[in-house]
C-alpha positions as CSV (number, residue, x, y, z in Angstrom):
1,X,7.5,54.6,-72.5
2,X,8.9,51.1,-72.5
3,X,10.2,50.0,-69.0
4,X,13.5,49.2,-70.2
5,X,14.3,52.4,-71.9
6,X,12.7,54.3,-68.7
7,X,15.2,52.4,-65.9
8,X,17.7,53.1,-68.7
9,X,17.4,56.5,-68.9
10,X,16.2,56.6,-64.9
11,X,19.7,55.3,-63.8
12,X,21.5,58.4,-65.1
13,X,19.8,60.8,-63.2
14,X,21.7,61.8,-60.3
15,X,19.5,64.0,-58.3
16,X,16.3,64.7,-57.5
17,X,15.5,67.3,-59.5
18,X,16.2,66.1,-62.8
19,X,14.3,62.7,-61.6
20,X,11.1,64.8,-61.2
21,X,11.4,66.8,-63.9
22,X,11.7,63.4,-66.4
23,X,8.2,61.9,-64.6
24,X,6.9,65.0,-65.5
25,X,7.4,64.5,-69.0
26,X,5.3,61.2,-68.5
27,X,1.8,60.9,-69.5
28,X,1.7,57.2,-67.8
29,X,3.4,54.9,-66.3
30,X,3.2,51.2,-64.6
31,X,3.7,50.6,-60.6
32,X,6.5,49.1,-61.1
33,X,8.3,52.0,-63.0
34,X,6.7,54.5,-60.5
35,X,8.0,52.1,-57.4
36,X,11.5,52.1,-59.3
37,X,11.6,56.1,-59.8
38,X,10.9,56.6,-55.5
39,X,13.8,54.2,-55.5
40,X,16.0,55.9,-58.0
41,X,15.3,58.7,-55.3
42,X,15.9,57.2,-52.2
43,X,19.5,56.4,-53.7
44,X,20.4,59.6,-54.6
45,X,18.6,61.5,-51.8
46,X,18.9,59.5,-48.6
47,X,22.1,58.0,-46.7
48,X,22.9,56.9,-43.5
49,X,22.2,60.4,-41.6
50,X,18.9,60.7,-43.2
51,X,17.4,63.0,-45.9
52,X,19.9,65.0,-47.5
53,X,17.0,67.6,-48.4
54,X,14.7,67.3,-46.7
55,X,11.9,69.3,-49.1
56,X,12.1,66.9,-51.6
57,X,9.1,65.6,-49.3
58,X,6.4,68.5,-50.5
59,X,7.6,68.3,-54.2
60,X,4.4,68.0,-56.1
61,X,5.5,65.1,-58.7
62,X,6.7,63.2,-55.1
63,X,3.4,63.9,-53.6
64,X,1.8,62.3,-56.6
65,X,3.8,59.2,-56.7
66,X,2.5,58.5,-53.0
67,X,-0.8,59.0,-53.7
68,X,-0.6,56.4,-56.2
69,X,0.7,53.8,-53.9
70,X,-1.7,54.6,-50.9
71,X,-5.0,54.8,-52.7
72,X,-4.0,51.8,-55.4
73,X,-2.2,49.8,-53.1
74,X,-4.8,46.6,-53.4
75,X,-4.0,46.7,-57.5
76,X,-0.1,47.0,-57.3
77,X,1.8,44.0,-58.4
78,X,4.0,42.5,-55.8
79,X,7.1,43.8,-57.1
80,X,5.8,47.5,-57.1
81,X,4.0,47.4,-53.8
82,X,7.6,45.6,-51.7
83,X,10.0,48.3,-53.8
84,X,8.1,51.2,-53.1
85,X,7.5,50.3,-49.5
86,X,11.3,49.9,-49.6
87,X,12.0,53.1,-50.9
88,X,9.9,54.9,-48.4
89,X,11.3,53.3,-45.4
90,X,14.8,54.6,-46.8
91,X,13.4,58.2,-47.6
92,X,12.4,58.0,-43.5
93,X,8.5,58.5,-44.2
94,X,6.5,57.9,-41.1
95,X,5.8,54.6,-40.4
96,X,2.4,55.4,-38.7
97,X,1.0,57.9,-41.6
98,X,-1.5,56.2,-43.7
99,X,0.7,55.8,-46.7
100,X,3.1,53.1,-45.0
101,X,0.5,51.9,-43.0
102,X,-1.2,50.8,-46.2
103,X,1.7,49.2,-47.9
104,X,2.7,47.3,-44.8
105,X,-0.8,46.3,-44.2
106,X,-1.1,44.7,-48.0
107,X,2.3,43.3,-47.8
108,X,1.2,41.4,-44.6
109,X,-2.2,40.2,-46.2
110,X,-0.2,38.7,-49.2
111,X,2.1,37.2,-46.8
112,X,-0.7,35.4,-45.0
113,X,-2.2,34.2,-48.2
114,X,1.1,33.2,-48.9
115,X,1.1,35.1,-52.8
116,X,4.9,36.4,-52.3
117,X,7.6,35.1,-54.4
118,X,10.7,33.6,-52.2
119,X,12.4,37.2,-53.7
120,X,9.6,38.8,-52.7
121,X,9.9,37.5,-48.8
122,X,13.5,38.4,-49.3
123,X,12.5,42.2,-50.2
124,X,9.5,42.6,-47.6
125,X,12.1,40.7,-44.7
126,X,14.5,43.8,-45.8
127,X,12.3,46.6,-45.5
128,X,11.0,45.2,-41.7
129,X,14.1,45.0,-40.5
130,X,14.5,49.0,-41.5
131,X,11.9,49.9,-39.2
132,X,12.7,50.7,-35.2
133,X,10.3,48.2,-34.0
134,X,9.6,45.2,-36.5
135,X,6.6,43.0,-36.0
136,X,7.7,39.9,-35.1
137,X,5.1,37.4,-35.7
138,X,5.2,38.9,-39.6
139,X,9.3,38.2,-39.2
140,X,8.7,34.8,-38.3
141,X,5.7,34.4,-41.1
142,X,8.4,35.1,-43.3
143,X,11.1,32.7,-42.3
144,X,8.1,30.1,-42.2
145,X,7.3,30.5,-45.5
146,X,11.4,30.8,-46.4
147,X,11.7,27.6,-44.9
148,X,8.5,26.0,-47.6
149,X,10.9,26.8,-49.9
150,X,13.9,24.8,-49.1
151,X,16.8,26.2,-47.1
152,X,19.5,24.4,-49.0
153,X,18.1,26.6,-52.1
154,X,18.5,29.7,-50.6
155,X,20.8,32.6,-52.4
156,X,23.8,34.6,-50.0
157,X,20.5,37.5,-49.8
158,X,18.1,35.3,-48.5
159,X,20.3,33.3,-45.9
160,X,21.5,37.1,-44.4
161,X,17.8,37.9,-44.4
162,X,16.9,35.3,-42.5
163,X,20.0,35.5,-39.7
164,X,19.1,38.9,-39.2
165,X,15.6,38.2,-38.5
166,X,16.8,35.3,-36.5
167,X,18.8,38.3,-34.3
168,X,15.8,40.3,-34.0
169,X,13.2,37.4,-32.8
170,X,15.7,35.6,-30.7
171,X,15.5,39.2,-28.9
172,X,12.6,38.7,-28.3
173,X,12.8,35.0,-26.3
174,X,12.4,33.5,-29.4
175,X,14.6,29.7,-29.8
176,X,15.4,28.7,-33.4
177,X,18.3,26.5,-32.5
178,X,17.2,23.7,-34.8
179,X,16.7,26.6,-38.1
180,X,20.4,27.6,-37.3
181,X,21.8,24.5,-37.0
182,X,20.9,24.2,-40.7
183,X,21.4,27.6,-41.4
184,X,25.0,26.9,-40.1
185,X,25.3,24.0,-42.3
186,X,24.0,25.4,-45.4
187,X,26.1,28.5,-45.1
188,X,29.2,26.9,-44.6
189,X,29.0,25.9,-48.7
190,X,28.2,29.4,-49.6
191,X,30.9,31.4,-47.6
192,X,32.9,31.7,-51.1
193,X,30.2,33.5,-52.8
194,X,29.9,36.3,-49.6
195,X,30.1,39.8,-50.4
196,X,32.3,41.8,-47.9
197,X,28.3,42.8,-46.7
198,X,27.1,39.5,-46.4
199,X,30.1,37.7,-44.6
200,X,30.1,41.0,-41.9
201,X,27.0,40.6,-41.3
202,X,26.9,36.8,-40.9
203,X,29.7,36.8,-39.0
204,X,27.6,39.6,-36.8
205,X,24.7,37.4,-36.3
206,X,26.8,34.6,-35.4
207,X,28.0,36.9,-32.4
208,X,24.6,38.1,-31.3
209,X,23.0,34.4,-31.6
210,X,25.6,33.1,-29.5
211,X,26.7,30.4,-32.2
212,X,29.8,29.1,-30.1
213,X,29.4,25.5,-31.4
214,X,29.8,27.0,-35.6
215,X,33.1,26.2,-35.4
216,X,33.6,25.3,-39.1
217,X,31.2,28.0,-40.1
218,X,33.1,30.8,-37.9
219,X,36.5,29.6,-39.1
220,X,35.3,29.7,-42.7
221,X,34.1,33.2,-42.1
222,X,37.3,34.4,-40.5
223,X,39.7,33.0,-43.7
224,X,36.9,34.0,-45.8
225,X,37.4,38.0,-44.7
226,X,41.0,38.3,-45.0
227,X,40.6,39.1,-49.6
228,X,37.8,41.9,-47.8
229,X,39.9,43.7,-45.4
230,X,40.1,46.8,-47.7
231,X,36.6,46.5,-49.1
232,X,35.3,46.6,-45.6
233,X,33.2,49.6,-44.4
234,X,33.9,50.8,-41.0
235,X,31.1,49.2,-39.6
236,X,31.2,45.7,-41.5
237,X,35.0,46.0,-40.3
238,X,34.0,46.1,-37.0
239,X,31.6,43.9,-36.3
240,X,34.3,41.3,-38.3
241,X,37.3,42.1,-35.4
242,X,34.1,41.6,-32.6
243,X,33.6,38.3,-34.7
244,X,37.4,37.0,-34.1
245,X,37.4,38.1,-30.3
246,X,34.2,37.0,-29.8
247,X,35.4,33.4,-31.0
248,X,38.7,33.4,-30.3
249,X,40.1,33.5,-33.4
250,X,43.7,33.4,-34.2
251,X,44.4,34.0,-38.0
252,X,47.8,35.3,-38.7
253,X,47.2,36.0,-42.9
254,X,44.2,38.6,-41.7
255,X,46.7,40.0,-39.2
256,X,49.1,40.7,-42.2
257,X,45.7,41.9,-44.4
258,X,44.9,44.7,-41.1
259,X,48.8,45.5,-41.4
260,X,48.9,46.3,-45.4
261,X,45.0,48.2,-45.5
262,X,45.4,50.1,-41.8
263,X,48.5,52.2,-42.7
264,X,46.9,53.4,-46.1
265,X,43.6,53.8,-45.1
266,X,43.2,55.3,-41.2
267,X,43.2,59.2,-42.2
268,X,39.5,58.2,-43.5
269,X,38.9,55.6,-40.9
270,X,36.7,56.3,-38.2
271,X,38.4,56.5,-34.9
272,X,35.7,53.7,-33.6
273,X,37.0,51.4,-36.1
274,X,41.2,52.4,-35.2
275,X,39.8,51.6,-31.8
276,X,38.4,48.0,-32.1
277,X,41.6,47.3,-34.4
278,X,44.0,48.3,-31.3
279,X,41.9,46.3,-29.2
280,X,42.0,43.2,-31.7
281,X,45.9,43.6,-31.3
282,X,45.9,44.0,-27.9
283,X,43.7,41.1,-26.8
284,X,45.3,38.9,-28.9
285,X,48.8,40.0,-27.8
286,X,49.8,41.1,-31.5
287,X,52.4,43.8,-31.6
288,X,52.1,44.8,-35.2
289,X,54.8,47.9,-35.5
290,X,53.1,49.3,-38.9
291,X,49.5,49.5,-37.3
292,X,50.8,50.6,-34.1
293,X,53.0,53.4,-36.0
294,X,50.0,55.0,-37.8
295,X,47.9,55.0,-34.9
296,X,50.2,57.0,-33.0
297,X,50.8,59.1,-36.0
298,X,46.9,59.1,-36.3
299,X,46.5,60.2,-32.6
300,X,49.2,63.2,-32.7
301,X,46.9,64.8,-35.6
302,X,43.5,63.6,-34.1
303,X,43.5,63.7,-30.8
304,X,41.3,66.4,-29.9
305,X,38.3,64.7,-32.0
306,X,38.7,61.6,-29.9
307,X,36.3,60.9,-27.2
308,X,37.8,60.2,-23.8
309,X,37.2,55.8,-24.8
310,X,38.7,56.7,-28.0
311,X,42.3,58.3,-26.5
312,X,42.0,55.1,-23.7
313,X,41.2,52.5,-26.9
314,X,44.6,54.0,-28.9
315,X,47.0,54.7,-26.2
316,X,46.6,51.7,-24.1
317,X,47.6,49.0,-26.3
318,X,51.0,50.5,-26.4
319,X,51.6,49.7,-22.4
320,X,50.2,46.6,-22.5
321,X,52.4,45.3,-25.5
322,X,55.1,47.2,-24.3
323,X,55.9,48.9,-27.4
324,X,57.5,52.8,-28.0
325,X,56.8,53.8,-31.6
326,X,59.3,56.3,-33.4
327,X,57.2,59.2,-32.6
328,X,56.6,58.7,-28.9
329,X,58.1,62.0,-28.1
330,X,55.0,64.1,-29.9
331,X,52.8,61.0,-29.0
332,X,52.9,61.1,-25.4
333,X,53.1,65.0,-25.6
334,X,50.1,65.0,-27.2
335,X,48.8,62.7,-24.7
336,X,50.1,65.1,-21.8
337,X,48.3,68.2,-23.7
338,X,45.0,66.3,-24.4
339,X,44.5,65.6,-20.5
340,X,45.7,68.9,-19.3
341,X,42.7,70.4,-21.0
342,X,39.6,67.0,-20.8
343,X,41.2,65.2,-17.5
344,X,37.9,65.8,-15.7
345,X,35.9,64.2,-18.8
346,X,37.2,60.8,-18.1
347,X,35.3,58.3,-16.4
348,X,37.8,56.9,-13.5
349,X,38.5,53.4,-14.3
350,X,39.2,54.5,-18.0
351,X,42.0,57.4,-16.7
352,X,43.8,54.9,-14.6
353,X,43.8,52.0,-17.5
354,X,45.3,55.1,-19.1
355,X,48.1,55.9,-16.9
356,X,49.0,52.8,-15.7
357,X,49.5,51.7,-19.4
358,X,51.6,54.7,-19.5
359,X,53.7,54.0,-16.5
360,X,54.3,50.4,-18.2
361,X,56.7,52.2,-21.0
362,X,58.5,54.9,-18.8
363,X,56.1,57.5,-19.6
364,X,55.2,58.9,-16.1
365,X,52.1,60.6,-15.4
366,X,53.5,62.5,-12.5
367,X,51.5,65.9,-13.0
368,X,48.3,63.4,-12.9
369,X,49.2,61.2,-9.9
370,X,48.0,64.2,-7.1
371,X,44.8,63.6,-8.6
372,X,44.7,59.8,-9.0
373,X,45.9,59.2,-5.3
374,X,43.4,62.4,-4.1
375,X,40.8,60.6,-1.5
376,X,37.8,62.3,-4.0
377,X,39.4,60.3,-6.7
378,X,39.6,57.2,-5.4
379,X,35.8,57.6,-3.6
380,X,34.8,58.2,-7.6
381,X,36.6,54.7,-8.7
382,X,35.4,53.3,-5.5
383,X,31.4,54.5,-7.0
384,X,32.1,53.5,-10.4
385,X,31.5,49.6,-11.3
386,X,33.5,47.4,-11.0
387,X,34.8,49.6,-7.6
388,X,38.0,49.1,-6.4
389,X,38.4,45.4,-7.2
390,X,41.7,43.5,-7.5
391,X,42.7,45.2,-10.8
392,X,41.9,48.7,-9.9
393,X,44.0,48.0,-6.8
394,X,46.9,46.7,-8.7
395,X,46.9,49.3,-11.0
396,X,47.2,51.7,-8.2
397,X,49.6,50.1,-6.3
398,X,52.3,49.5,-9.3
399,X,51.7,53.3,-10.0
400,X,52.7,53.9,-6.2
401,X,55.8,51.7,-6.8
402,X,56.7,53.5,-9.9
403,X,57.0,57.3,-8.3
404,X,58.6,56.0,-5.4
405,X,61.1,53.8,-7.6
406,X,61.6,55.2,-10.8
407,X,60.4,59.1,-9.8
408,X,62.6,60.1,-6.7
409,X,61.7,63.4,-7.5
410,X,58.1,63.1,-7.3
411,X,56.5,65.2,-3.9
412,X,52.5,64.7,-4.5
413,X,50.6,62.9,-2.5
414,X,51.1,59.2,-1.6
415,X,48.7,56.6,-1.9
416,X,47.5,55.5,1.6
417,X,48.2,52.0,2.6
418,X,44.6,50.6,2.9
419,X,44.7,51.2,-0.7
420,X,47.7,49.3,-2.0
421,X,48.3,45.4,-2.4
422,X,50.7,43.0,-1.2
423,X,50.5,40.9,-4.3
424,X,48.3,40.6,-6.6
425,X,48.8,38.2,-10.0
426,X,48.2,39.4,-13.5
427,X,46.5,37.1,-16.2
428,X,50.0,36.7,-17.3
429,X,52.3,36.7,-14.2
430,X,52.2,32.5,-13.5
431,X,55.0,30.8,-15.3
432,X,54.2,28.1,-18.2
433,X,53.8,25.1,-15.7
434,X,56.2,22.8,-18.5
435,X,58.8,25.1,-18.7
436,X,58.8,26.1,-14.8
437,X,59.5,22.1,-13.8
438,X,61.8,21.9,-16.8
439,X,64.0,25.3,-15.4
440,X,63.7,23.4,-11.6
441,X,65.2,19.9,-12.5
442,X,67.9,22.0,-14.5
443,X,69.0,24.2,-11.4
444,X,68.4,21.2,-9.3
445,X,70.9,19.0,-11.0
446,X,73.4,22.4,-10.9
447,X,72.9,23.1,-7.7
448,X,72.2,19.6,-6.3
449,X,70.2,20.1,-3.4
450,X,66.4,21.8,-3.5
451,X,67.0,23.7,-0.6
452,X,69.3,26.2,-2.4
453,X,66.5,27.6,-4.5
454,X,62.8,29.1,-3.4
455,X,60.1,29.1,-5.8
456,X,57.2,31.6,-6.5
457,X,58.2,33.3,-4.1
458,X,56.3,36.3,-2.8
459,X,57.9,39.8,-1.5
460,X,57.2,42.6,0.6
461,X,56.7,44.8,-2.7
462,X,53.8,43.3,-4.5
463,X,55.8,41.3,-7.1
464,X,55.7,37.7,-7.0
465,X,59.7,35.9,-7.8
466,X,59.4,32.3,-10.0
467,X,62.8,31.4,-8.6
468,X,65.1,33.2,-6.3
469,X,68.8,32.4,-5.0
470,X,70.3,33.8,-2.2
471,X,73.9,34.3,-2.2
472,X,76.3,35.4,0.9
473,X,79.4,37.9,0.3
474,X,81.7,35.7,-0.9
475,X,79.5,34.4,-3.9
476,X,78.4,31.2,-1.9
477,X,75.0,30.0,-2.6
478,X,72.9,30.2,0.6
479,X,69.8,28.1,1.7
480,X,66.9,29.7,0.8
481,X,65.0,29.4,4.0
482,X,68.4,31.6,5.5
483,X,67.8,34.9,6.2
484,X,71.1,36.0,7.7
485,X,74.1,37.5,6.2
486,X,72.2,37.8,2.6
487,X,73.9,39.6,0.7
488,X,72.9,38.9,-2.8
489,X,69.0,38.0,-3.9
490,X,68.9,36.8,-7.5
491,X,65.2,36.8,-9.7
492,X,64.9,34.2,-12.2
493,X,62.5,35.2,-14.7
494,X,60.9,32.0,-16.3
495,X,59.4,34.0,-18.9
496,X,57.0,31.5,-21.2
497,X,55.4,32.3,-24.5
498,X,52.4,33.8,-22.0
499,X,54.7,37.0,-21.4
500,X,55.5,37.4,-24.5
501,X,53.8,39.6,-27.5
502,X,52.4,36.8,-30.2
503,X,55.1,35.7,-32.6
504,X,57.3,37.8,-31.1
505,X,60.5,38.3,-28.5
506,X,58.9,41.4,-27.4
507,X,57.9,40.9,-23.0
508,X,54.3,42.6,-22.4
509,X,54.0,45.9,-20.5
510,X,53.0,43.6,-17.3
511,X,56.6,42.1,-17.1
512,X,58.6,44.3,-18.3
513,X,57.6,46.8,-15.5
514,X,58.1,43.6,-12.7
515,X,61.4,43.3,-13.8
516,X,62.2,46.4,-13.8
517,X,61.6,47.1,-10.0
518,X,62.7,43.9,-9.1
519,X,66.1,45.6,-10.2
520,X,65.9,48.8,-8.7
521,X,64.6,47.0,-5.8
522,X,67.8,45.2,-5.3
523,X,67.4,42.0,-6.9
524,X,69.4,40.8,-10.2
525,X,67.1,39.6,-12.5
526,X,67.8,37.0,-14.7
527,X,65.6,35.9,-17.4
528,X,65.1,32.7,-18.8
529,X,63.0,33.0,-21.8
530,X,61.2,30.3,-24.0
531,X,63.4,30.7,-26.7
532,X,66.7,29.9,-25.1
533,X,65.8,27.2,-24.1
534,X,62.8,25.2,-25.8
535,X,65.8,23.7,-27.9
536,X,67.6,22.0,-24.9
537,X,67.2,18.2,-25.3
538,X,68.1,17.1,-22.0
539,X,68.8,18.2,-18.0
540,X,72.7,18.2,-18.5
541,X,72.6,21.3,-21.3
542,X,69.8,23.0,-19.3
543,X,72.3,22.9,-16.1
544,X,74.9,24.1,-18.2
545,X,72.9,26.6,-19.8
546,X,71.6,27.7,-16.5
547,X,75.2,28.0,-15.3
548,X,76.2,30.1,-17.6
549,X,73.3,32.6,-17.4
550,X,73.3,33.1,-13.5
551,X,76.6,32.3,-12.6
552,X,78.7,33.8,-15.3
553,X,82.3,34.2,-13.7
554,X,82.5,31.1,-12.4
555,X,81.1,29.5,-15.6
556,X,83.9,26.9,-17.1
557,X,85.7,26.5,-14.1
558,X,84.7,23.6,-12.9
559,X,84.6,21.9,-16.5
């Protein structure tokens, strides 16, 4: 039969069955048509979990094909031998039976004698890098002989080919710095022509090679993904969020792409991937309500599939960013339920992430508290890396100050002293430096001597107070070294863009909660954010402004 009627009539043939029942009908046919009909089966009988039947394997027209291959391997033309050896490598056959052993050992010798075609390199890289434990002095044969050819010729396959072998020899203590740096530069010019495959998996190796100086590459990359969002597979997906934290990425337009395709598409997403896109929001401080909304829609019908990291990965971002979707009632019910029933599946550091995130929104994990501030509990965090170390102790100690502020009602067991903190800052609890001076001239010129106001000022209840003003009975501004006849404490909260969700007047979990107790606490807070008053052009209006905000009743008075 001609070969381009038989890969005709081949590629409409969707199992194996009917695949060996037309080679039957075959009285002959080349190597190349046989390697293409093990391919034709590998497609429609193998996928990511393996053979999807597994007898396929003993059928007789199957068994014939392989003999073929093994006992004619030294005749078969390149293309044959590299497609075939692909095939079986997909089909899962034994890499140590004589078969492969044979079509890897040929492929090798026409390496070293240098007969493969620069496709053929590309083919022959592809079907190493599918087995467990990949030679690599063949791997780096093959990017020699890639390299004869002239990198700045190389096709979107060949360059991922070679970045993956790159990942896999550098493993290995292998240093190709100089190959990448090329490899960097040539890539950049292709990034346009990337599948949604071939930029993941770029972007990937990037990661993995430690490419921190690929700026222009990275940045290409990370525009270049936003058209893929919804032709992303899970996994490509994933390793493309790792790519933007890894790098530090900040691209607003593949934010919006996450928002439009994660709404539509998470009831076939897999909950590793909802994870990594939570915690792409919440390291980069993005409160986006339509992703956050379907996750917690997501997690009222899923939960019970989730892993223990999985429930942690969803629910936490919501603390942190300080965020209550419309269905928090059945969300943190669900919560509550899952955790009743697989509390004593999580590790320790992940349940108090947990319910400290939850105690940051006014959802109070009293029934779980006896069990957090239980000696046993705190010997397991105490075992567990990282230990009890400055976070852990935080955590516990602001979920202390929570029952015995906001729960009155709570009876449990307290958490013993040598376990709590006297202060401890949180990556976002310093004030923006500018705007801290710019808030001190202002009161300074209002209240006209510095010893009226303290700054960061540190209490007897963990929290740390940019700027507080003590005030005596009558409404009289007291110096703040005084400690008699106090009668009012006011908190000003010089809250900077760094408290703040990104793009957004929405104050993270962190200092919402300080503010918060500082209140119940007696203090009154006042807060000073960014946006009242980036636009003040000079001391006067931020004295006046500040006037207004903390003294109120007496504000217009004097004018």
């Amino acid at each position: 039969m001609d070969e381009q009627l038989f890969f005709k009539k081949l590629d409409n043939l969707c199992t194996s069955k009917e695949i060996f029942y037309f080679l039957s009908s075959l009285e002959i046919m080349s190597d190349t048509m046989a390697s293409g009909a093990l391919q034709r089966i590998s497609e429609v009988e193998a996928d990511d979990n393996g053979l999807k039947n597994p007898g396929l394997l003993e059928n007789e027209v199957f068994r014939a094909l392989c003999f073929q291959f093994e006992f004619e391997s030294s005749n078969l033309s390149n293309t044959g031998l590299l497609r075939a050896l692909q095939a079986l490598i997909k089909l899962r056959i034994d890499p140590q039976s004589t078969l492969m052993t044979r079509l890897l050992s040929e492929s090798e010798e026409r390496l070293g004698r240098g007969q493969l075609t620069a496709e053929n390199l590309c083919a022959l890289g592809e079907s190493l890098l599918e087995l467990e434990s990949p030679s690599c002095e063949t791997l780096e044969q093959i990017v020699s002989h890639m390299q004869e050819k002239g990198i700045e010729r190389w096709s979107p396959r060949e360059i991922v080919m070679v970045y993956k072998i790159l990942q896999v020899t550098v493993r290995e203590g292998k240093h190709w710095q100089n190959l990448l740096n090329r490899l960097n530069s040539v890539t950049l010019h292709t990034v346009s022509q990337l599948s949604p495959n071939f930029a993941s998996v770029i972007l990937n190796s990037l990661v993995v090679l430690h490419q921190t100086r690929a700026v222009p590459l990275v940045t290409a990359l990370c525009k270049h993904s936003v058209k893929h969002v919804p032709y992303f597979t899970d996994h490509e997906l994933v390793n493309v969020l790792e790519a933007f934290l890894y790098f530090g990425q900040k691209v607003q337009i593949f934010t919006k792409a996450l928002e439009r395709h994660v709404p539509k598409s998470i009831c076939t997403m897999h909950p590793q991937t909802v994870s990594k896109v939570m915690q792409y929001c919440c390291k980069k401080m993005i409160l986006s309500k339509p992703i956050f909304d379907a996750v917690a829609e997501s997690f009222i019908s899923s939960a019970d599939r989730l892993t223990t990291d999985q429930i942690a990965a969803y629910i936490i971002p919501f603390g942190t960013l300080n965020y209550l979707p419309p269905s928090a009632a059945s969300l943190f019910g669900k919560l509550e339920a899952v955790l009743h029933t697989r509390l004593r599946h999580f590790q320790p550091h992940t349940l108090l992430n947990l319910l400290h995130s939850c105690a940051l929104i006014q959802r109070y994990p009293i029934n779980f508290l006896p069990k957090i501030f239980s000696p046993y509990f705190l010997q397991k965090l105490q075992a567990q890396p990282p230990g009890l170390n400055g976070v852990a102790m935080s955590q516990l100690t602001q979920l202390f100050l929570t029952v015995t502020l906001e729960c009155p009602f709570y009876e449990g067991p307290k958490l013993l002293s040598k376990y709590q903190v006297k202060a401890c800052p949180t990556p976002h609890s310093s004030p923006d430096v500018h705007l801290f001076k710019r808030v001190k001239t202002g009161l300074l010129h209002l209240l006209k001597k510095r010893i009226y106001f303290a700054s960061e000022v540190s209490t007897p209840y963990f929290y740390v107070v940019d700027i507080e003003i003590k005030l005596d009975e009558e409404g009289f501004v007291l110096p703040a070294a005084q400690l008699e006849e106090v009668h009012r404490r006011i908190a000003l909260c010089v809250d900077g863009q760094n408290r703040f969700c990104a793009h957004s007047r929405n104050l993270l979990g962190e200092e919402a909660i300080k503010q918060r107790h500082l209140q119940l606490l007696g203090y009154e807070v006042v807060q000073i954010p960014f946006f009242e008053i980036e636009s003040l052009q000079n001391t006067r209006k931020m004295a006046d402004y500040l006037h207004k905000k903390i003294f109120p009743c007496t504000y217009g008075l004097s004018n």
